[in-house]
Structure formats: structure tokens, C-alpha cells
C-alpha positions as a printed NumPy array, in Angstrom:
array([[ 60.893,  36.947, 129.652],
       [ 63.41 ,  37.542, 127.559],
       [ 64.023,  41.172, 126.616],
       [ 63.801,  42.501, 123.058],
       [ 67.174,  43.252, 121.546],
       [ 67.343,  46.797, 120.133],
       [ 68.064,  46.707, 116.47 ],
       [ 70.891,  49.602, 115.916],
       [ 69.018,  52.124, 112.906],
       [ 71.472,  52.186, 110.182],
       [ 71.859,  55.222, 108.088],
       [ 71.694,  54.76 , 104.72 ],
       [ 74.783,  54.769, 102.967],
       [ 75.059,  57.483, 100.34 ],
       [ 76.902,  56.249,  97.03 ],
       [ 80.647,  57.799,  96.729],
       [ 79.498,  59.172,  93.462],
       [ 76.875,  61.723,  94.631],
       [ 79.583,  62.696,  97.31 ],
       [ 82.052,  63.158,  94.778],
       [ 79.241,  65.187,  92.778],
       [ 78.236,  67.284,  95.953],
       [ 82.087,  68.068,  96.598],
       [ 82.784,  69.311,  92.748],
       [ 79.936,  71.016,  93.055],
       [ 80.462,  73.205,  95.941],
       [ 84.003,  73.667,  94.598],
       [ 82.782,  74.956,  91.231],
       [ 80.776,  77.214,  93.083],
       [ 82.836,  78.494,  95.665],
       [ 85.457,  79.43 ,  92.78 ],
       [ 82.959,  81.008,  90.167],
       [ 82.174,  83.302,  93.527],
       [ 85.755,  83.966,  93.772],
       [ 86.499,  84.554,  90.063],
       [ 83.443,  86.832,  89.843],
       [ 84.41 ,  88.917,  93.119],
       [ 88.348,  89.178,  91.963],
       [ 86.904,  90.426,  88.293],
       [ 84.29 ,  93.143,  90.343],
       [ 87.588,  94.751,  91.818],
       [ 89.292,  94.324,  88.683],
       [ 86.376,  96.361,  87.101],
       [ 87.026,  98.815,  89.975],
       [ 90.852,  99.571,  89.299],
       [ 90.282,  99.789,  86.072],
       [ 88.581, 103.203,  86.309],
       [ 90.106, 106.198,  87.561],
       [ 89.119, 107.63 ,  90.955],
       [ 88.727, 111.384,  92.085],
       [ 91.361, 112.375,  94.552],
       [ 90.637, 115.055,  97.349],
       [ 92.065, 118.349,  97.417],
       [ 92.887, 120.747,  94.64 ],
       [ 92.608, 119.283,  91.12 ],
       [ 95.243, 120.619,  88.68 ],
       [ 93.951, 121.275,  84.867],
       [ 95.399, 119.275,  82.362],
       [ 95.451, 120.427,  78.709],
       [ 96.915, 117.26 ,  76.794],
       [ 95.799, 113.623,  76.71 ],
       [ 98.256, 111.354,  75.787],
       [101.415, 112.77 ,  74.148],
       [100.574, 113.832,  70.267],
       [ 99.344, 117.191,  69.44 ],
       [ 98.78 , 119.645,  66.472],
       [ 98.966, 123.192,  66.212],
       [ 96.171, 124.377,  63.834],
       [ 97.711, 127.766,  62.415],
       [ 95.22 , 129.352,  60.081],
       [ 97.684, 132.374,  58.551],
       [ 96.543, 131.308,  54.529],
       [ 93.81 , 131.909,  52.465],
       [ 93.281, 128.555,  50.686],
       [ 93.143, 126.327,  53.773],
       [ 89.506, 123.673,  54.633],
       [ 87.261, 125.711,  56.466],
       [ 86.851, 124.514,  60.202],
       [ 84.085, 121.904,  59.825],
       [ 86.469, 119.95 ,  57.413],
       [ 89.51 , 120.4  ,  59.759],
       [ 87.623, 118.52 ,  62.693],
       [ 86.9  , 115.689,  59.936],
       [ 90.414, 115.746,  58.995],
       [ 92.135, 115.349,  62.849],
       [ 89.274, 112.5  ,  63.5  ],
       [ 90.412, 110.994,  60.552],
       [ 94.101, 111.315,  61.708],
       [ 93.209, 110.59 ,  65.241],
       [ 94.812, 113.354,  66.6  ],
       [ 92.822, 114.568,  69.694],
       [ 95.201, 117.469,  71.029],
       [ 94.843, 120.918,  69.24 ],
       [ 96.411, 123.811,  69.573],
       [ 94.983, 127.358,  67.984],
       [ 96.748, 130.719,  68.305],
       [ 93.261, 133.227,  68.829],
       [ 89.88 , 132.068,  70.104],
       [ 88.233, 132.57 ,  66.553],
       [ 84.258, 131.564,  66.913],
       [ 83.978, 129.866,  63.912],
       [ 86.843, 127.274,  65.268],
       [ 85.25 , 126.807,  68.53 ],
       [ 81.814, 126.141,  66.981],
       [ 83.148, 123.725,  64.552],
       [ 84.618, 121.642,  67.573],
       [ 81.309, 121.231,  69.547],
       [ 80.824, 118.247,  70.232],
       [ 83.668, 116.658,  68.411],
       [ 85.668, 115.264,  71.468],
       [ 88.102, 117.057,  70.441],
       [ 90.353, 119.286,  72.979],
       [ 91.351, 122.532,  72.258],
       [ 94.053, 124.916,  73.571],
       [ 93.077, 128.648,  72.896],
       [ 95.187, 131.544,  73.056],
       [ 95.311, 135.327,  73.886],
       [ 97.919, 136.865,  71.2  ],
       [100.716, 138.986,  72.101],
       [ 98.969, 142.322,  70.762],
       [ 96.179, 141.433,  73.54 ],
       [ 98.608, 140.794,  76.587],
       [ 98.795, 144.237,  77.565],
       [ 95.094, 144.702,  77.424],
       [ 94.162, 141.557,  79.484],
       [ 97.088, 142.623,  82.216],
       [ 95.19 , 146.255,  82.874],
       [ 93.023, 144.737,  85.201],
       [ 91.075, 141.383,  85.915],
       [ 87.809, 142.706,  84.377],
       [ 89.301, 142.752,  81.376],
       [ 90.438, 139.035,  81.372],
       [ 86.773, 138.656,  82.593],
       [ 85.293, 140.26 ,  79.613],
       [ 87.481, 138.129,  77.45 ],
       [ 86.539, 134.808,  78.943],
       [ 82.618, 135.492,  78.83 ],
       [ 83.092, 136.447,  75.308],
       [ 85.731, 133.761,  74.386],
       [ 85.433, 130.753,  76.594],
       [ 81.991, 130.435,  78.698],
       [ 79.505, 130.417,  76.363],
       [ 81.34 , 127.483,  74.172],
       [ 81.499, 125.325,  77.25 ],
       [ 81.265, 122.396,  77.924],
       [ 80.336, 121.189,  74.292],
       [ 83.839, 122.515,  73.073],
       [ 86.26 , 121.068,  74.918],
       [ 88.422, 124.035,  75.626],
       [ 91.547, 122.892,  77.823],
       [ 93.982, 125.082,  78.073],
       [ 94.405, 129.022,  77.4  ],
       [ 97.948, 130.341,  76.594],
       [ 98.84 , 133.867,  77.224],
       [100.954, 135.168,  74.502],
       [103.404, 133.516,  72.329],
       [107.282, 133.722,  72.509],
       [107.142, 137.269,  74.565],
       [110.168, 136.892,  76.797],
       [113.521, 137.166,  74.95 ],
       [111.545, 139.137,  72.038],
       [112.883, 142.218,  72.671],
       [109.501, 143.966,  73.677],
       [110.101, 144.986,  77.271],
       [106.263, 146.652,  77.469],
       [105.241, 142.795,  76.73 ],
       [107.249, 141.266,  78.635],
       [106.268, 143.376,  81.776],
       [102.714, 142.81 ,  81.077],
       [102.709, 138.827,  80.903],
       [102.385, 137.97 ,  84.286],
       [ 99.956, 140.169,  84.951],
       [ 97.643, 138.686,  81.842],
       [ 98.497, 135.393,  83.086],
       [ 97.225, 136.149,  86.86 ],
       [ 94.314, 138.182,  85.748],
       [ 93.222, 135.043,  83.251],
       [ 93.694, 132.286,  86.041],
       [ 91.92 , 134.473,  88.799],
       [ 88.962, 134.954,  86.716],
       [ 88.921, 131.197,  85.694],
       [ 88.608, 130.935,  89.564],
       [ 85.81 , 133.245,  89.942],
       [ 84.041, 131.189,  87.005],
       [ 85.129, 127.722,  88.986],
       [ 86.963, 126.837,  86.114],
       [ 90.209, 126.828,  87.175],
       [ 90.274, 122.863,  87.295],
       [ 89.118, 122.516,  83.924],
       [ 91.038, 124.893,  82.027],
       [ 95.111, 124.994,  82.416],
       [ 96.74 , 128.622,  81.635],
       [100.401, 128.679,  80.487],
       [102.734, 130.565,  77.813],
       [104.86 , 129.328,  75.422],
       [108.553, 130.188,  74.931],
       [111.635, 130.197,  72.507],
       [114.937, 129.042,  72.351],
       [115.753, 132.821,  73.126],
       [114.855, 132.93 ,  76.734],
       [118.063, 130.518,  77.568],
       [121.672, 131.536,  77.686],
       [123.368, 128.581,  76.811],
       [121.684, 125.166,  76.121],
       [124.999, 123.101,  75.011],
       [125.572, 120.677,  76.628],
       [122.194, 120.369,  78.082],
       [123.012, 120.109,  81.903],
       [124.803, 123.856,  81.466],
       [121.712, 125.594,  80.371],
       [120.66 , 128.37 ,  82.235],
       [118.02 , 131.122,  81.589],
       [119.515, 134.151,  80.568],
       [120.144, 137.044,  82.742],
       [118.075, 139.598,  81.011],
       [114.875, 137.171,  80.906],
       [115.088, 135.856,  84.507],
       [113.617, 139.068,  85.904],
       [110.463, 138.372,  84.185],
       [111.014, 134.44 ,  84.379],
       [111.173, 134.093,  87.999],
       [108.108, 135.376,  88.946],
       [106.104, 133.58 ,  86.132],
       [107.718, 130.366,  87.261],
       [106.922, 130.91 ,  90.781],
       [103.191, 131.374,  89.71 ],
       [102.87 , 128.275,  87.599],
       [104.642, 126.173,  90.35 ],
       [101.775, 127.521,  92.318],
       [ 99.133, 126.379,  90.488],
       [100.554, 123.34 ,  88.593],
       [101.343, 124.842,  85.335],
       [104.082, 122.945,  83.205],
       [106.739, 125.266,  81.13 ],
       [105.813, 125.152,  77.252],
       [108.624, 125.405,  74.841],
       [108.987, 125.578,  71.553],
       [111.689, 123.356,  69.953],
       [112.936, 123.233,  66.866],
       [115.978, 121.205,  65.716],
       [115.658, 122.344,  62.446],
       [116.365, 125.979,  63.325],
       [119.421, 125.174,  64.953],
       [120.655, 122.669,  62.379],
       [119.733, 125.429,  59.273],
       [121.967, 128.002,  61.547],
       [125.095, 125.674,  61.704],
       [124.942, 122.909,  59.208],
       [128.68 , 122.548,  59.042],
       [128.97 , 121.484,  62.712],
       [125.577, 120.075,  63.519],
       [124.938, 116.356,  61.872],
       [121.743, 115.973,  60.319],
       [120.819, 112.712,  61.477],
       [121.431, 113.902,  65.047],
       [118.23 , 116.542,  64.528],
       [116.219, 113.681,  62.238],
       [116.406, 110.991,  64.743],
       [118.392, 109.023,  62.674],
       [121.894, 106.703,  63.757],
       [124.71 , 108.899,  64.835],
       [127.12 , 108.786,  67.625],
       [125.362, 111.522,  69.491],
       [126.741, 113.329,  72.233],
       [127.783, 112.825,  75.8  ],
       [127.021, 115.547,  78.672],
       [129.929, 114.598,  81.192],
       [127.936, 116.629,  84.086],
       [124.821, 114.05 ,  84.067],
       [126.898, 111.049,  82.4  ],
       [123.928, 110.916,  79.918],
       [124.236, 110.156,  76.09 ],
       [121.749, 111.84 ,  73.623],
       [121.387, 110.385,  70.413],
       [118.85 , 113.195,  69.097],
       [118.853, 116.994,  69.412],
       [115.215, 116.877,  70.147],
       [115.772, 115.564,  73.391],
       [118.673, 117.551,  74.294],
       [116.659, 120.344,  73.745],
       [113.712, 119.24 ,  75.773],
       [116.345, 118.352,  78.482],
       [117.826, 121.73 ,  78.721],
       [114.907, 123.396,  79.226],
       [114.585, 121.104,  82.402],
       [118.094, 121.822,  83.601],
       [117.356, 125.616,  83.096],
       [114.27 , 125.306,  85.391],
       [116.305, 122.987,  87.987],
       [118.99 , 125.714,  87.761],
       [116.094, 128.411,  88.56 ],
       [114.858, 126.326,  91.74 ],
       [111.83 , 124.623,  89.713],
       [112.978, 121.297,  89.323],
       [109.602, 119.609,  89.762],
       [107.759, 121.24 ,  86.852],
       [107.026, 119.672,  83.765],
       [108.346, 120.71 ,  80.444],
       [105.48 , 120.491,  77.543],
       [106.43 , 121.035,  74.085],
       [104.498, 123.442,  72.61 ],
       [105.82 , 123.84 ,  69.076],
       [108.389, 121.505,  66.856],
       [108.404, 120.755,  63.244],
       [110.62 , 120.526,  59.831],
       [110.013, 122.668,  56.875],
       [109.358, 120.903,  53.795],
       [110.612, 123.555,  51.514],
       [112.651, 127.133,  52.258],
       [115.277, 129.404,  50.731],
       [118.25 , 128.258,  49.184],
       [120.161, 129.375,  52.376],
       [117.97 , 127.504,  54.358],
       [119.852, 124.268,  54.885],
       [117.837, 120.989,  55.705],
       [114.264, 122.33 ,  54.104],
       [113.096, 119.456,  52.122],
       [110.126, 116.697,  51.912],
       [112.36 , 114.193,  52.979],
       [113.851, 115.721,  55.874],
       [110.614, 117.057,  57.105],
       [108.723, 113.482,  56.725],
       [111.877, 112.247,  58.24 ],
       [111.571, 114.039,  61.417],
       [108.142, 113.796,  61.758],
       [107.816, 110.203,  61.233],
       [110.203, 109.528,  63.483],
       [109.274, 111.974,  66.118],
       [105.653, 110.558,  65.71 ],
       [107.338, 107.255,  67.131],
       [108.915, 108.542,  69.735],
       [106.064, 110.366,  71.163],
       [104.019, 107.055,  71.064],
       [106.698, 105.355,  73.133],
       [105.171, 107.488,  75.804],
       [108.432, 107.554,  77.599],
       [110.473, 110.433,  79.297],
       [113.769, 112.082,  78.133],
       [117.295, 111.002,  79.841],
       [117.488, 113.446,  82.083],
       [113.586, 113.172,  83.06 ],
       [112.946, 109.175,  82.455],
       [109.472, 109.389,  84.465],
       [108.229, 112.227,  83.268],
       [106.35 , 111.252,  80.066],
       [107.149, 113.762,  76.965],
       [104.487, 114.999,  75.307],
       [104.427, 117.761,  72.199],
       [102.364, 119.859,  69.683],
       [103.574, 119.241,  66.05 ],
       [103.933, 122.695,  64.223],
       [101.67 , 122.381,  61.854],
       [ 98.871, 121.493,  60.97 ],
       [ 98.891, 123.022,  57.303],
       [101.198, 124.706,  55.269],
       [100.002, 128.526,  55.585],
       [100.99 , 130.421,  52.207],
       [100.227, 133.899,  53.834],
       [103.087, 133.858,  56.648],
       [105.634, 136.365,  56.611],
       [109.671, 135.585,  56.886],
       [111.708, 133.183,  55.465],
       [110.075, 131.103,  52.629],
       [110.588, 128.13 ,  55.439],
       [107.602, 129.604,  57.305],
       [104.837, 128.58 ,  54.646],
       [105.872, 124.954,  54.675],
       [105.695, 122.854,  57.954],
       [102.463, 121.425,  57.353],
       [101.718, 117.845,  57.737],
       [ 98.805, 118.712,  55.09 ],
       [ 98.76 , 120.342,  51.813],
       [ 95.757, 123.473,  51.705],
       [ 93.613, 120.999,  50.007],
       [ 93.746, 118.323,  52.543],
       [ 96.072, 115.831,  51.241],
       [ 98.778, 114.656,  52.992],
       [102.697, 116.701,  52.588],
       [104.242, 113.663,  52.955],
       [103.664, 110.075,  53.929],
       [103.995, 109.43 ,  57.669],
       [100.959, 107.271,  58.737],
       [ 97.949, 109.959,  58.67 ],
       [ 95.15 , 110.015,  55.97 ],
       [ 94.154, 113.046,  54.455],
       [ 90.849, 114.34 ,  53.08 ],
       [ 91.873, 113.704,  49.488],
       [ 94.383, 111.611,  47.926],
       [ 97.916, 112.854,  47.414],
       [101.011, 112.419,  45.39 ],
       [102.593, 111.553,  48.251],
       [101.294, 108.223,  48.342],
       [ 98.353, 106.435,  50.826],
       [ 99.726, 105.887,  54.225],
       [101.55 , 102.645,  54.581],
       [101.789, 102.704,  58.491],
       [ 99.098, 102.186,  60.753],
       [ 99.794, 103.672,  64.342],
       [ 97.383, 103.091,  67.42 ],
       [ 95.785, 105.972,  68.682],
       [ 98.243, 105.875,  71.782],
       [ 98.243, 109.408,  72.101],
       [ 94.769, 110.288,  71.589],
       [ 93.376, 107.536,  73.979],
       [ 95.475, 108.415,  77.076],
       [ 94.907, 107.603,  80.587],
       [ 92.168, 105.522,  79.114],
       [ 94.361, 103.055,  77.533],
       [ 95.743, 102.311,  81.171],
       [ 92.429, 101.453,  82.417],
       [ 91.73 ,  99.346,  79.404],
       [ 95.313,  97.42 ,  79.662],
       [ 94.5  ,  96.889,  83.438],
       [ 91.114,  95.32 ,  82.564],
       [ 92.337,  92.827,  80.184],
       [ 95.325,  92.005,  82.213],
       [ 92.614,  90.955,  84.861],
       [ 90.401,  89.02 ,  82.707],
       [ 93.444,  87.115,  81.167],
       [ 94.457,  86.389,  84.994],
       [ 91.183,  85.174,  85.71 ],
       [ 90.746,  82.983,  83.209],
       [ 94.174,  81.65 ,  83.388],
       [ 93.296,  80.747,  86.948],
       [ 89.745,  79.048,  86.238],
       [ 91.358,  76.896,  83.08 ],
       [ 94.118,  75.492,  85.745],
       [ 91.452,  74.525,  88.494]])
């Protein structure tokens, strides 16, 4: 009997087009998952992470700030000033006291404020930590967190000013304020420092030769030691205008105004300076290095140019003030360092927000304002005033690099990641 032949079951053939579709679908699915995963990690990178260890308070976001002086009887009220500052996109604001009307007006504004203990209160604050605590409970704690108080300056230009009693009291006041902040657990939110004038230096030309004067060093050394231990920067007032008007025959005004000029050469560091502003900042860095604090950051607590002055005040004019502040603004928004410290981004508070009609001293003291008393611009460097000005409307629009601060870096990272992912997706 013949055996039945077993027939081999044939597997149905799959159309090539279906296989191709399946392969392409899987490839697209895997690529999409990969892209989403990469995008997720990019998003994580675009936000800051808190690191373990002590946190150092920072009073400055970005690079550009303003000094809001109020020695005047005709300037706008603090509420209008908040509107003005927000329109100008100036986020960092420094005042010379702790006026409660200002602190209240700045509530929920998003503006970051550095307040001050005036010179006349320094001795009292230095007397005991209790005095410092009382001051904080009256002038700081009630306004937090809605008013963003980011810094406290203790005194202003005390060292080198000739008042030995104040010089002796400064360190104690600084320590009492900081220790009281620490008791309130605010030391990582509010920076403590003290601004200095050029009078603390014995010599500043060339920049590399700068050192602190001997009569100042006895007070400066322990202050620097304490600032170094708590991570505070060195605040210094920098005024090419004052240097120029004291010696206009030997200083090139273009060098003081950031305009084209031969500049100066520092043989010791082999560095070239094409503007006095950076030279004065690097002189401060050189003095800190000579004193043993080469890692300390320098922040310019005041700089500006008078738009008018006495007949004897060379260079005080609207045109020079506009040129200096316009070029300085461009310089700061580049977010770069100085020739001596190229990796330390330079920050500065401009002096000042308003012309102050009640200031004493030479006429120039009344004419440093970027804005007139009525809120209009004193001259055009790209800001918008509260009302039209004879100086003309703004002709330049600056992106708020200074006010955006570190958030700009996060946005740039995220945008770069999205652009990269898009490029990868389009080429697959």
C-alpha cells in the first residue's frame, strides 16, 4: 500500500511592501522615543540644580544695576520709580538707606534691592549684635519675602575718609549684621558688603602696581579676611570722570569715554587697556591680589558721568555723559571680564537714577542722573522714561541681558537642544 506523501505546509509569503512598512514604522517609533528622551534630558539641563554645601548669597542678577539716590525734593514717588525701572528693564537697584516707603513700593515688583546702613548708624550697629538684630527686625524681616532684599551695604566709602572712629567700627558692624542674618537664617539670601572709594588705594597706575594704602590696610585686611570667609565681593566706586576732571591735560578724554584711543600698556602683566573703567577695576583686582585675596570678585558699586558741572569741572557735559553711559551699557551687556580677570563677568551699579537737586558739593553732584526729576530721560541711551523728553525718543533697543541673568543661559541651552533635535529629526 502506497504511503501518502506528506505535503510540506508552506508559510504564506508576506508582501515586501508590508515588511518595508513595518520596518519603517519601527524605525520611526524608536527614533521618536530617542528624540523625546534627548529632549527630556535637555529640559533637565536647562534648569539650575542646587548643590550641597554652603550657599553664598548673591545680590546681583546679570551685569547692569542702578543707584537710586533720593537727595532731592522733586523726584517721582517710589511707586512711579518701580514703573520706570520695569520699563527700563533694570532689575538690580541699590539705595542708600532702608526707607520703608521704598521697601513697600518694591513689594511684588520682581526688582532686586540692596539696602544700606548709612555711615551715621555704623557705630551704633557695631556696638552689639543686639543692635544689628533690632535693625534687621525693623528694616528687613517685615518686608520679606515679597520685597526682594538681596543685599545690605554697611556704610559707604568709610575707609580712607579720615574718620578713624568710623573706620574702627566698620568691621564690627559688618560682623554683627552678618551674624544676625545667620541667626534669622537669611545669610544665604542677603549679601553683606561695604563700598569703597578710590581713596583706599595708594597707587593705581599702571593697574598692576595698585596696592591698598598703608593707613587703610590696618582696617582693610580684617574686613577682606571676613568677606573672604563668607564669600562677599569687594565693592568699589569707579569714576573715570573724576579722574579725568582732576587732570584733563594728561588724560585722554576718549580713554575715559570708551572711545577710540591708543590706550595704555601695562608692562608687568603685558596687558593693554583701551578704557579707564577696566583699568580702574583691574587696579582693584591687583590690590586684592597683593593683599592675598586674588580670588575675591570686584563689583562696581558706583560709576557714572555728570551731564553738567561748575566751570572748573572739565568734561561735565550732556554729550560726554551720554557717551560714557551708552558705551558702558554696551560693555556690560557683553557679559565679559576685564583684561586681568577675563573669566569674572564684570557687574556695575550706575550712578545714578535721577538728578538730585539737593546734593551738596560741586555742581556735578546734582547731575549724574540718567533721568530727570520728572521721569523723562536726561539723554538717550536706549531707555524709556515716564514721559517724553527733549532728549528725543529711544533709538536703540537693548535686550534685557543684564536683568535676565542666569535664566538666559537656561533658555539658550533649551533652544540649542531643540534646534539640535530638529536637525537630527530632519536628517533621518
